[in-house]
PDB file of C-alpha atoms in Angstrom:
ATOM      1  CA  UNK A  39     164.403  38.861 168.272  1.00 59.00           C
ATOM      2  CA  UNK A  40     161.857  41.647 169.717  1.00 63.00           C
ATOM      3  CA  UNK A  41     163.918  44.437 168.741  1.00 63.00           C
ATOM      4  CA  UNK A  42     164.676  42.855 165.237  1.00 61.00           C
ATOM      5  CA  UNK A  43     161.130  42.928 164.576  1.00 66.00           C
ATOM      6  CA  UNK A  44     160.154  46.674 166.560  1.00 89.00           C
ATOM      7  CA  UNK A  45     163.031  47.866 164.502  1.00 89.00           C
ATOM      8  CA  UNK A  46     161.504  46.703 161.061  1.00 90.00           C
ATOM      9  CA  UNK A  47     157.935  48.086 162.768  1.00 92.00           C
ATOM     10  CA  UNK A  48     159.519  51.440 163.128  1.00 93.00           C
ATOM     11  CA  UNK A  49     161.393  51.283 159.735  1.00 93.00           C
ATOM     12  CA  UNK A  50     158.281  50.691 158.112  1.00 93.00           C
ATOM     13  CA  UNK A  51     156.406  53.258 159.712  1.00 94.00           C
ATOM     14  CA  UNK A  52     158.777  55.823 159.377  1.00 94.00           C
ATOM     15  CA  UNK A  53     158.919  55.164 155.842  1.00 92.00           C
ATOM     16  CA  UNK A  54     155.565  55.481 155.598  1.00 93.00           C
ATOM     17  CA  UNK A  55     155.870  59.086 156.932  1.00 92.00           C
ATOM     18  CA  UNK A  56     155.799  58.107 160.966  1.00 93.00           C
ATOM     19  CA  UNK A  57     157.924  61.041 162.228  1.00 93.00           C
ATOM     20  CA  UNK A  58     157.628  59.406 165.862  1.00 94.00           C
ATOM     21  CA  UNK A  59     158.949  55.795 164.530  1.00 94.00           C
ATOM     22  CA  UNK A  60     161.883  58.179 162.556  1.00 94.00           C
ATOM     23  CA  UNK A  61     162.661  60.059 165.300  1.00 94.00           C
ATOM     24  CA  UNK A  62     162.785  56.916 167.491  1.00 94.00           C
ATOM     25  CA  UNK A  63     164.882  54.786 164.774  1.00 94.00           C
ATOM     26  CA  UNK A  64     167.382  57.831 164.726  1.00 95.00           C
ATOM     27  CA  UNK A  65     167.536  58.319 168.790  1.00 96.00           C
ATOM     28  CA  UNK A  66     168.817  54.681 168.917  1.00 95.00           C
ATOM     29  CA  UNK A  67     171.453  54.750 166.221  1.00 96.00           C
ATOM     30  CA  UNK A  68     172.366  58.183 167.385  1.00 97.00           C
ATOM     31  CA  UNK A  69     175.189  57.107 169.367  1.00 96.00           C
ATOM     32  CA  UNK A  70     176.551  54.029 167.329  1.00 95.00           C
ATOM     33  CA  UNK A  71     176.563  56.800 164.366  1.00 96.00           C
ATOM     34  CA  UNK A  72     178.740  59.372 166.295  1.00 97.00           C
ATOM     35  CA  UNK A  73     180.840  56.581 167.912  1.00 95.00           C
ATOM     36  CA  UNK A  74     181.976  55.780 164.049  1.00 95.00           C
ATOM     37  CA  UNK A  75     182.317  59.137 162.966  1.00 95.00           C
ATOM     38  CA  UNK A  76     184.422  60.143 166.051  1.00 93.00           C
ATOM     39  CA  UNK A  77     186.941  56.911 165.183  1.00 92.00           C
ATOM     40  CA  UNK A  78     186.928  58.140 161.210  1.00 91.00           C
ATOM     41  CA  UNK A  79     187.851  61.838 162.207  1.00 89.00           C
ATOM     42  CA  UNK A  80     189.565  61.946 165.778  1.00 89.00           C
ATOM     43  CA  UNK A  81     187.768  65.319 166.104  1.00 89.00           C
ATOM     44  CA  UNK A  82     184.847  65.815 168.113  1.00 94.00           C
ATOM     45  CA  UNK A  83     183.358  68.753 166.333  1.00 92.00           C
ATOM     46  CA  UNK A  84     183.996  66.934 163.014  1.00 91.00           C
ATOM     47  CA  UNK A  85     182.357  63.901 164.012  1.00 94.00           C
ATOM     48  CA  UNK A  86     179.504  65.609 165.741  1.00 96.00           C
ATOM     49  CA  UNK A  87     178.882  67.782 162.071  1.00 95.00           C
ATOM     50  CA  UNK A  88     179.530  64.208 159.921  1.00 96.00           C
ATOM     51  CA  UNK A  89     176.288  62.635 162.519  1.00 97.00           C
ATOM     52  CA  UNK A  90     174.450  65.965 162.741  1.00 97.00           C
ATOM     53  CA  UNK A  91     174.556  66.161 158.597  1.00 96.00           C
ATOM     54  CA  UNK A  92     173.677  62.227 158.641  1.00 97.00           C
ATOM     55  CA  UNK A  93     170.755  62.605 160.383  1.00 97.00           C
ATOM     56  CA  UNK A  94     169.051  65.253 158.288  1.00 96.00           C
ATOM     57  CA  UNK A  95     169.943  63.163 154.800  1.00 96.00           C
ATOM     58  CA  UNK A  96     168.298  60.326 156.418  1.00 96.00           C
ATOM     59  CA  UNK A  97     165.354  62.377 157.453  1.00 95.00           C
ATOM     60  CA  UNK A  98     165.537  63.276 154.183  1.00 95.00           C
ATOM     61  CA  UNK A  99     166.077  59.791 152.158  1.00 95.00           C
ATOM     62  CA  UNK A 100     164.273  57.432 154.794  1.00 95.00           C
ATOM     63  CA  UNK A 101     161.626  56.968 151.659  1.00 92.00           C
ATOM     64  CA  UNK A 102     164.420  55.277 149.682  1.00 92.00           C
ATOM     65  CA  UNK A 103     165.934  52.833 152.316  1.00 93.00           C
ATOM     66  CA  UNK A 104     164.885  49.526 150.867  1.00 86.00           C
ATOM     67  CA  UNK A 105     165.999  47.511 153.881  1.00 84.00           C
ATOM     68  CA  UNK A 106     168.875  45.640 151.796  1.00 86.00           C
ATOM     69  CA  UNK A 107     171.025  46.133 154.434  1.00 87.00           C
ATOM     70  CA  UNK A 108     170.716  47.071 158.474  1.00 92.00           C
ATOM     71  CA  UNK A 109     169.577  50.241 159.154  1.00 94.00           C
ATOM     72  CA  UNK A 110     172.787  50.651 160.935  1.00 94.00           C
ATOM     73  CA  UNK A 111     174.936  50.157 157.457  1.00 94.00           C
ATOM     74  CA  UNK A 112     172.482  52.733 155.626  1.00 95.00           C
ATOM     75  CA  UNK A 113     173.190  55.378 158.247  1.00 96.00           C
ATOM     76  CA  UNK A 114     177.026  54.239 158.047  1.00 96.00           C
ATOM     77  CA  UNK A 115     177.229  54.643 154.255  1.00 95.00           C
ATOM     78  CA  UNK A 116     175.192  57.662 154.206  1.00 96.00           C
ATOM     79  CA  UNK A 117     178.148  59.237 157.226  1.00 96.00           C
ATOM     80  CA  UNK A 118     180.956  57.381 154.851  1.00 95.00           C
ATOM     81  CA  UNK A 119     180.015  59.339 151.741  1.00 93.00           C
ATOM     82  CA  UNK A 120     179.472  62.729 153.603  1.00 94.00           C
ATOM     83  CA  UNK A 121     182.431  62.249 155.036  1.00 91.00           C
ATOM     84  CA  UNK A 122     184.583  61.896 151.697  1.00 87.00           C
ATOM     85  CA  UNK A 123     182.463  64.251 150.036  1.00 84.00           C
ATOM     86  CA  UNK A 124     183.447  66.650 152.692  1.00 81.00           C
ATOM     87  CA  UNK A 125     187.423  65.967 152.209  1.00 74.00           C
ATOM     88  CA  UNK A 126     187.164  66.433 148.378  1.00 70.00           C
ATOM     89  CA  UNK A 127     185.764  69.753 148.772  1.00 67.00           C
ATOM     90  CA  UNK A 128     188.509  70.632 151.093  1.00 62.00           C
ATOM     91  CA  UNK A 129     190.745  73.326 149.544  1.00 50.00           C
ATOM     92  CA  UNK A 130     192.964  73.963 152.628  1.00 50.00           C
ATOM     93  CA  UNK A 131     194.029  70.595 153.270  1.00 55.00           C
ATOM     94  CA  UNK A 132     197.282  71.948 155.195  1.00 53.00           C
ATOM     95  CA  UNK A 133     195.331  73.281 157.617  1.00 62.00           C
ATOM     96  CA  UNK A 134     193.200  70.368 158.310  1.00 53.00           C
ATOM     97  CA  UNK A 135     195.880  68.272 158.978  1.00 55.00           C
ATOM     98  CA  UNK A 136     197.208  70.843 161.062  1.00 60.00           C
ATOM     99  CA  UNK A 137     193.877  70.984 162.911  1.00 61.00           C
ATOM    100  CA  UNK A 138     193.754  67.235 162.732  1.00 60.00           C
ATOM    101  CA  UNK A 139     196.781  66.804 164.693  1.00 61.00           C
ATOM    102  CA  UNK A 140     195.599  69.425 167.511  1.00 62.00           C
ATOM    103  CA  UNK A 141     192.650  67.806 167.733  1.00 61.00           C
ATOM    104  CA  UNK A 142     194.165  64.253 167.970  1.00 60.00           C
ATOM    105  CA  UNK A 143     196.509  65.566 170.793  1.00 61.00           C
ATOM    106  CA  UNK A 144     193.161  66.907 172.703  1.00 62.00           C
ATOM    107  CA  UNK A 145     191.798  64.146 172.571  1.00 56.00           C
ATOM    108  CA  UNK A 146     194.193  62.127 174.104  1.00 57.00           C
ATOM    109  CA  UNK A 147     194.528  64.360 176.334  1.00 56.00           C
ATOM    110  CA  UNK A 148     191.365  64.447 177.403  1.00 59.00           C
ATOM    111  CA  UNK A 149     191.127  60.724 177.595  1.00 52.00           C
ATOM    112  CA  UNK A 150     194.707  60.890 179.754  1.00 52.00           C
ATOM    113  CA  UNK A 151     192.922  63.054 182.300  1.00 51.00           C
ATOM    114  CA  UNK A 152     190.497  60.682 182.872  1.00 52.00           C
ATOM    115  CA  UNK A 153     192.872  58.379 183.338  1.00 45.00           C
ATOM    116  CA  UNK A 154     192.206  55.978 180.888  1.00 49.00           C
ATOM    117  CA  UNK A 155     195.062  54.699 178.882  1.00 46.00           C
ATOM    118  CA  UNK A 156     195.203  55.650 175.553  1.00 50.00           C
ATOM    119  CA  UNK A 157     195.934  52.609 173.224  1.00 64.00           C
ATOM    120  CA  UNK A 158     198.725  52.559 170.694  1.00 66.00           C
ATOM    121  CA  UNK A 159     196.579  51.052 168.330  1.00 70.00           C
ATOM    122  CA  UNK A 160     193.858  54.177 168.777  1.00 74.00           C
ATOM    123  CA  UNK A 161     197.304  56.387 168.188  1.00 76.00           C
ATOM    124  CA  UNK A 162     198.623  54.699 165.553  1.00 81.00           C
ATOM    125  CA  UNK A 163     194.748  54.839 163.889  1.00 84.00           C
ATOM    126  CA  UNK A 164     194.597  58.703 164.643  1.00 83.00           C
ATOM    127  CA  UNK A 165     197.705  58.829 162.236  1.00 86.00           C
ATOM    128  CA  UNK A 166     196.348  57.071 158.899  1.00 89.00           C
ATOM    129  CA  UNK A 167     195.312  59.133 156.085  1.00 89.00           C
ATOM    130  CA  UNK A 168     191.249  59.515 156.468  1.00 89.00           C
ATOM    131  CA  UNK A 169     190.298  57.282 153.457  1.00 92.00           C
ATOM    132  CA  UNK A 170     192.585  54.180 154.913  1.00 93.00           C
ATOM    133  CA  UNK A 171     191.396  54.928 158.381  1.00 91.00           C
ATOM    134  CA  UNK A 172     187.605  54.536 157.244  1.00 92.00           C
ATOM    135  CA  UNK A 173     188.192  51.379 155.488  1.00 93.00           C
ATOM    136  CA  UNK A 174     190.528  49.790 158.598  1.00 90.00           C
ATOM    137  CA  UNK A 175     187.588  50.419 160.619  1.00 89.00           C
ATOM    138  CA  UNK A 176     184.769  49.259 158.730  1.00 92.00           C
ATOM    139  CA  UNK A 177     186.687  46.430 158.178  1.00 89.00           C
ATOM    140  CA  UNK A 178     188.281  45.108 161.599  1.00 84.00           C
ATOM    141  CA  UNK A 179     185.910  47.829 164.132  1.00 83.00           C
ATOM    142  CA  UNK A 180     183.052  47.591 162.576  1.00 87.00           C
ATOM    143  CA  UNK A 181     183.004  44.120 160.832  1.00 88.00           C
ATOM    144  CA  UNK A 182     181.780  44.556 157.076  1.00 91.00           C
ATOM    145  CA  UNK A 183     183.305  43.175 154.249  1.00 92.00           C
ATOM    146  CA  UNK A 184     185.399  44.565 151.280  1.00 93.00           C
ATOM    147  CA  UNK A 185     182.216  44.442 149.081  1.00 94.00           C
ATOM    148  CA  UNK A 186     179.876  46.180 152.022  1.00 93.00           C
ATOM    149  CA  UNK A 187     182.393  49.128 152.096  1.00 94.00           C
ATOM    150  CA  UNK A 188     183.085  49.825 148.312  1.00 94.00           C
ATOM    151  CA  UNK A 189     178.906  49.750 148.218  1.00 92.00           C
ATOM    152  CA  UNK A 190     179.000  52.404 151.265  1.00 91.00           C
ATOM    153  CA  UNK A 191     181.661  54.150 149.885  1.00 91.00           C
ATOM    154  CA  UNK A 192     180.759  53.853 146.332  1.00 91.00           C
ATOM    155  CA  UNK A 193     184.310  52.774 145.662  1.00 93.00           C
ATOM    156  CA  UNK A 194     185.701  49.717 143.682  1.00 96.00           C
ATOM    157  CA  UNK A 195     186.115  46.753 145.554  1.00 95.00           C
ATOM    158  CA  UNK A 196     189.827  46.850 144.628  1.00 96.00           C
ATOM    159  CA  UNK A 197     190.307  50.328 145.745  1.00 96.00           C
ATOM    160  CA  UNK A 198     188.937  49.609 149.056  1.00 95.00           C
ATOM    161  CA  UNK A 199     191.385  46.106 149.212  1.00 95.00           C
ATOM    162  CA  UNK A 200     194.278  48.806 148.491  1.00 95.00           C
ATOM    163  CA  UNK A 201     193.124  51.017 151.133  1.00 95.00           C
ATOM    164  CA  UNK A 202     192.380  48.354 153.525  1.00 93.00           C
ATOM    165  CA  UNK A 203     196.120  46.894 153.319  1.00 93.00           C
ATOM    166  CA  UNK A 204     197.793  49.815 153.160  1.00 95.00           C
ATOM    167  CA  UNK A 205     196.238  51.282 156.069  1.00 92.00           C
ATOM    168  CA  UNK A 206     197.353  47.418 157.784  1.00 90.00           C
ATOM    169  CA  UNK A 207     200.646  47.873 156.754  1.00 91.00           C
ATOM    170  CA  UNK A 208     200.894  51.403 158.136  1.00 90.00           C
ATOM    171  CA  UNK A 209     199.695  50.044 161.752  1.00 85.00           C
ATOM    172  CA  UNK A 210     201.992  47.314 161.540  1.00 84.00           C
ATOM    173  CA  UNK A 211     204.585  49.546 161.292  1.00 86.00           C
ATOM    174  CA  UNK A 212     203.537  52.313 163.682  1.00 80.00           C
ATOM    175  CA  UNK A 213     202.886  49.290 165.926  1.00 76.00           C
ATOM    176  CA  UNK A 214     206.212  47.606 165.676  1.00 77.00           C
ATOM    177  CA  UNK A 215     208.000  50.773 165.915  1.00 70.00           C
ATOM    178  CA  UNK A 216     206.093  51.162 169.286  1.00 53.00           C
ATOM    179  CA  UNK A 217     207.096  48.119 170.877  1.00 49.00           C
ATOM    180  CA  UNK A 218     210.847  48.595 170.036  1.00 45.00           C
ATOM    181  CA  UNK A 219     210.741  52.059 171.972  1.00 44.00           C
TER     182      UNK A 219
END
């Protein structure tokens, strides 16, 4: 309950101009931010620019966070819509999935030679189109519902249903096409 309240403290004060109680606020979500951004792109130096560019537009916009949601779903939404905004402007889409798919096999490389196991699921994720792979996660990872995620997305609720069962019925598949092997 303390850190409900010393989080609403440092909202406050940051949006009151605080840059300390910003700069805190930000230093905590840091990592939850990049976590979700590294699971939407499966590409380190993607997700690092996607937090990096969050960051400064909530530096920027911390005057107009009206505490309707967590913090945490602001700075998700805020990453969400950077994130798309950043696909439509994409001319050479070709390439990015090219670079997509080298980056997805570094990184499970890099998670094989720490000898971790690298989870079907996370593989089968890696493979879903960007737009159903951000709703599947803020859905089932990260827990908010259809409504939550059109709002962050600025989407229609029924787009984000589509998106949401497609990308479940591409895992499915992926997934039982796994097990048979």
């Amino acid at each position: 309950m303390r850190a409900v309240i010393d989080e609403s403290r440092l909202i406050q004060q940051a949006i009151q101009g605080d840059n300390r109680s910003l700069s805190e606020l930000l230093r905590r979500h840091y990592s939850f931010l990049y976590q979700y951004a590294l699971k939407l792109t499966m590409d380190k130096s993607r997700a690092e620019d996607i937090t990096q560019d969050t960051m400064l537009k909530a530096i920027e916009k911390i005057g107009t966070y009206r505490a309707q949601s967590k913090f945490s779903t602001w700075l998700i939404a805020i990453a969400s819509r950077l994130a798309i905004d950043r696909g439509r402007r994409s001319v050479r889409e070709r390439k990015w999935v090219a670079e997509e798919e080298g980056a997805l096999r570094a990184l499970r490389y890099e998670t094989l030679s720490r000898m971790n196991d690298w989870p079907d699921a996370l593989q089968a994720i890696g493979e879903l189109d960007e737009k159903l792979r951000m709703a599947v996660l803020l859905k089932y990872y990260y827990g908010y519902s259809q409504e939550e995620i059109a709002e962050m997305v600025d989407t229609p609720v029924g787009t984000v249903k589509s998106r949401i069962h497609a990308g479940m019925k591409q895992l499915r598949k992926e997934l039982s096409g796994h097990e048979e092997e």
